[in-house]
C-alpha cells in the first residue's frame, strides 16, 4: 500500500494512493520509449482511496540502475486534477538485460536431484564409516583386509532379498484371499448341498 501524508503538521491527513495487486501486469518500455537501455517497468494501480467520487491511481515507473537498491527521483507528482500519482523509481531489480520472461530459472537442481544426491552421499558414508567401525571394533582379528566380515549389518543385507520376497508372497496370498472370499463362500455352500443330497440318497 502507498499512502501520502499532509505536509502541514497541523493537519492529520493520510491518503491511500494505491494498493498492490499481483494480477496487475506492468507495461514495459524499451528502445526509444525508455531512457535506459535495459527498459522500464510501469505499473498502474487504480485502487486507491476516494478522490471526489473516483479512486486515486498510483503509477510507479521502475527504471534499471545497477547497484541501487531503491531511489526515488524527485517527488511524487499528481497529474492535474486527475487523482493519478506518478513516481520514478530507480532500482537494480528493474534490470532484466533484455529478457522479459517471467519463467522460473531451470538452471538449479530440482528437489528430486537433491534427494538423490543426499541419498547417495548417506549410503556412501554408511558403507565407509560402517566398514571402519567393524574393522576397529567387531572384527579386530581380520582388520581392514577382511572385506567380507567388515560389511556393516551383513546378515541384514544377505537376508534382505529373501525377506522381501517372503513379504510379497504373504501379501499376495492375503489379497487373493480377499478377492476370492465371496467365491469361496458359494463353493462351500455347493459342497454342503452336494453332501446333503448324497446322505439323503
Short mmCIF file of C-alpha atoms in Angstrom, two decimals:
data_model
loop_
_atom_site.label_atom_id
_atom_site.label_comp_id
_atom_site.label_asym_id
_atom_site.label_seq_id
_atom_site.Cartn_x
_atom_site.Cartn_y
_atom_site.Cartn_z
CA UNK A 1 0.00 0.00 0.00
CA UNK A 2 1.19 3.53 -0.81
CA UNK A 3 -0.05 6.43 1.30
CA UNK A 4 0.50 10.19 1.28
CA UNK A 5 0.60 12.35 4.40
CA UNK A 6 -0.13 16.02 4.61
CA UNK A 7 2.87 18.36 4.55
CA UNK A 8 1.13 20.59 7.07
CA UNK A 9 2.00 19.42 10.60
CA UNK A 10 -1.31 20.82 11.87
CA UNK A 11 -3.34 18.58 9.57
CA UNK A 12 -3.79 14.91 10.34
CA UNK A 13 -4.50 13.70 6.81
CA UNK A 14 -3.49 10.48 5.08
CA UNK A 15 -4.49 9.47 1.56
CA UNK A 16 -4.14 5.95 0.19
CA UNK A 17 -2.78 6.30 -3.35
CA UNK A 18 -2.86 2.61 -4.30
CA UNK A 19 -2.65 -0.98 -3.12
CA UNK A 20 -0.56 -3.82 -4.51
CA UNK A 21 -2.34 -6.43 -6.64
CA UNK A 22 -0.45 -9.42 -8.01
CA UNK A 23 -2.78 -9.68 -11.00
CA UNK A 24 -1.72 -6.29 -12.39
CA UNK A 25 0.99 -6.72 -15.03
CA UNK A 26 3.48 -3.95 -15.85
CA UNK A 27 3.77 -2.06 -19.09
CA UNK A 28 7.29 -2.47 -20.42
CA UNK A 29 9.07 0.42 -22.09
CA UNK A 30 12.15 -0.21 -24.18
CA UNK A 31 14.03 1.29 -27.07
CA UNK A 32 13.08 4.90 -27.83
CA UNK A 33 10.40 4.94 -25.12
CA UNK A 34 12.88 4.22 -22.36
CA UNK A 35 15.66 6.46 -21.00
CA UNK A 36 17.52 3.29 -20.07
CA UNK A 37 18.86 0.59 -22.38
CA UNK A 38 17.56 -2.12 -20.07
CA UNK A 39 13.99 -0.84 -20.24
CA UNK A 40 11.45 0.41 -17.73
CA UNK A 41 8.50 -1.20 -15.97
CA UNK A 42 5.41 0.88 -15.28
CA UNK A 43 2.57 -0.35 -13.08
CA UNK A 44 -0.85 1.23 -12.68
CA UNK A 45 -2.90 0.59 -9.53
CA UNK A 46 -6.33 2.30 -9.80
CA UNK A 47 -7.44 1.12 -6.36
CA UNK A 48 -6.54 3.94 -4.00
CA UNK A 49 -8.75 5.90 -1.66
CA UNK A 50 -11.68 8.05 -2.62
CA UNK A 51 -10.87 11.21 -4.57
CA UNK A 52 -14.10 13.10 -5.07
CA UNK A 53 -16.12 10.18 -6.32
CA UNK A 54 -13.28 8.30 -8.04
CA UNK A 55 -10.37 6.21 -6.87
CA UNK A 56 -6.84 7.51 -6.64
CA UNK A 57 -4.39 5.82 -9.02
CA UNK A 58 -0.77 5.00 -8.17
CA UNK A 59 1.56 4.81 -11.22
CA UNK A 60 5.15 3.88 -10.27
CA UNK A 61 7.73 3.53 -13.04
CA UNK A 62 10.74 1.35 -12.19
CA UNK A 63 13.97 2.09 -14.06
CA UNK A 64 17.08 -0.06 -14.07
CA UNK A 65 20.04 1.31 -12.15
CA UNK A 66 22.64 -1.38 -11.34
CA UNK A 67 23.90 -1.32 -7.77
CA UNK A 68 20.99 0.77 -6.46
CA UNK A 69 18.59 -0.84 -4.01
CA UNK A 70 15.92 1.86 -4.11
CA UNK A 71 15.96 5.53 -5.12
CA UNK A 72 13.03 7.84 -5.91
CA UNK A 73 13.78 10.52 -8.48
CA UNK A 74 12.34 13.77 -7.16
CA UNK A 75 8.87 13.96 -5.64
CA UNK A 76 5.70 12.05 -6.31
CA UNK A 77 3.68 14.19 -8.71
CA UNK A 78 -0.05 14.37 -9.33
CA UNK A 79 -1.37 14.85 -12.81
CA UNK A 80 -3.53 17.97 -12.82
CA UNK A 81 -6.92 17.26 -11.22
CA UNK A 82 -6.84 13.57 -12.21
CA UNK A 83 -6.02 11.90 -8.87
CA UNK A 84 -3.26 10.00 -10.71
CA UNK A 85 0.12 9.99 -8.98
CA UNK A 86 3.40 9.30 -10.81
CA UNK A 87 6.76 8.31 -9.35
CA UNK A 88 10.09 7.48 -11.00
CA UNK A 89 11.93 4.78 -9.02
CA UNK A 90 15.46 3.63 -9.81
CA UNK A 91 16.41 0.13 -8.64
CA UNK A 92 18.64 -2.78 -9.58
CA UNK A 93 15.61 -5.09 -9.54
CA UNK A 94 14.31 -3.49 -12.74
CA UNK A 95 17.37 -4.65 -14.70
CA UNK A 96 16.40 -7.54 -16.93
CA UNK A 97 19.15 -7.28 -19.58
CA UNK A 98 16.75 -7.68 -22.46
CA UNK A 99 14.94 -10.72 -21.00
CA UNK A 100 11.27 -10.07 -20.23
CA UNK A 101 10.25 -13.65 -19.50
CA UNK A 102 8.96 -14.42 -16.01
CA UNK A 103 9.61 -18.16 -16.38
CA UNK A 104 11.34 -19.89 -13.49
CA UNK A 105 15.07 -20.43 -13.68
CA UNK A 106 15.74 -24.05 -14.63
CA UNK A 107 19.49 -23.87 -14.12
CA UNK A 108 19.35 -25.05 -10.49
CA UNK A 109 18.91 -28.54 -9.12
CA UNK A 110 15.40 -29.81 -8.61
CA UNK A 111 14.18 -31.28 -5.34
CA UNK A 112 14.36 -34.79 -6.77
CA UNK A 113 18.04 -34.48 -7.68
CA UNK A 114 18.85 -33.01 -4.28
CA UNK A 115 17.16 -36.00 -2.62
CA UNK A 116 19.11 -38.45 -4.82
CA UNK A 117 22.42 -36.70 -4.04
CA UNK A 118 21.70 -36.78 -0.29
CA UNK A 119 20.68 -40.45 -0.52
CA UNK A 120 23.86 -41.44 -2.40
CA UNK A 121 26.07 -39.45 -0.01
CA UNK A 122 24.34 -41.03 3.00
CA UNK A 123 24.78 -44.54 1.58
CA UNK A 124 28.45 -43.87 0.84
CA UNK A 125 29.04 -42.53 4.37
CA UNK A 126 27.20 -45.55 5.85
CA UNK A 127 29.40 -48.01 3.93
CA UNK A 128 32.71 -46.25 4.62
CA UNK A 129 32.20 -45.46 8.31
CA UNK A 130 30.45 -48.79 8.93
CA UNK A 131 33.40 -50.66 7.39
CA UNK A 132 35.85 -48.71 9.59
CA UNK A 133 33.83 -49.33 12.75
CA UNK A 134 33.55 -53.05 12.00
CA UNK A 135 37.30 -53.33 11.34
CA UNK A 136 38.26 -51.46 14.53
CA UNK A 137 35.75 -52.95 16.96
CA UNK A 138 33.90 -56.12 15.95
CA UNK A 139 36.43 -57.72 13.58
CA UNK A 140 39.74 -56.71 15.11
CA UNK A 141 41.34 -60.05 14.21
CA UNK A 142 40.64 -59.66 10.50
CA UNK A 143 41.40 -55.95 10.40
CA UNK A 144 40.81 -53.80 7.35
CA UNK A 145 41.87 -56.58 4.98
CA UNK A 146 38.92 -58.84 5.86
CA UNK A 147 36.41 -57.28 3.47
CA UNK A 148 33.69 -59.94 3.77
CA UNK A 149 33.40 -59.71 7.54
CA UNK A 150 33.66 -55.92 7.72
CA UNK A 151 30.46 -55.21 5.78
CA UNK A 152 28.14 -53.36 8.21
CA UNK A 153 24.94 -55.27 9.02
CA UNK A 154 25.98 -58.04 6.65
CA UNK A 155 23.39 -60.54 7.90
CA UNK A 156 20.61 -58.00 7.34
CA UNK A 157 21.62 -57.33 3.72
CA UNK A 158 22.11 -61.04 3.00
CA UNK A 159 18.62 -61.84 4.27
CA UNK A 160 17.01 -58.69 2.87
CA UNK A 161 16.02 -60.09 -0.55
CA UNK A 162 14.54 -63.38 0.81
CA UNK A 163 12.62 -61.43 3.45
CA UNK A 164 11.23 -59.03 0.85
CA UNK A 165 10.20 -61.96 -1.37
CA UNK A 166 8.52 -63.67 1.58
CA UNK A 167 6.67 -60.48 2.44
CA UNK A 168 5.48 -60.09 -1.15
CA UNK A 169 4.29 -63.70 -1.16
CA UNK A 170 2.34 -63.26 2.07
CA UNK A 171 0.79 -60.03 0.77
CA UNK A 172 -0.18 -61.72 -2.49
CA UNK A 173 -1.86 -64.63 -0.65
CA UNK A 174 -3.71 -62.16 1.59
CA UNK A 175 -5.02 -60.14 -1.37
CA UNK A 176 -6.01 -63.25 -3.29
CA UNK A 177 -7.90 -64.44 -0.23
CA UNK A 178 -9.77 -61.13 -0.03
CA UNK A 179 -10.75 -61.17 -3.71
CA UNK A 180 -11.90 -64.83 -3.59
CA UNK A 181 -13.77 -64.59 -0.31
CA UNK A 182 -17.18 -64.30 -2.00
CA UNK A 183 -16.48 -67.16 -4.39
CA UNK A 184 -15.20 -69.46 -1.65
CA UNK A 185 -18.44 -69.00 0.33
CA UNK A 186 -20.50 -70.06 -2.66
CA UNK A 187 -18.26 -73.07 -3.25
CA UNK A 188 -18.62 -74.13 0.41
CA UNK A 189 -22.41 -73.87 0.11
CA UNK A 190 -22.42 -76.04 -3.02
CA UNK A 191 -20.22 -78.63 -1.32
CA UNK A 192 -22.55 -78.74 1.70
CA UNK A 193 -25.65 -79.08 -0.51
CA UNK A 194 -23.99 -81.87 -2.51
CA UNK A 195 -23.07 -83.75 0.67
CA UNK A 196 -26.61 -83.39 1.97
CA UNK A 197 -28.09 -84.79 -1.24
CA UNK A 198 -25.78 -87.78 -1.09
CA UNK A 199 -26.80 -88.54 2.51
CA UNK A 200 -30.49 -88.34 1.56
CA UNK A 201 -29.96 -90.72 -1.33
#
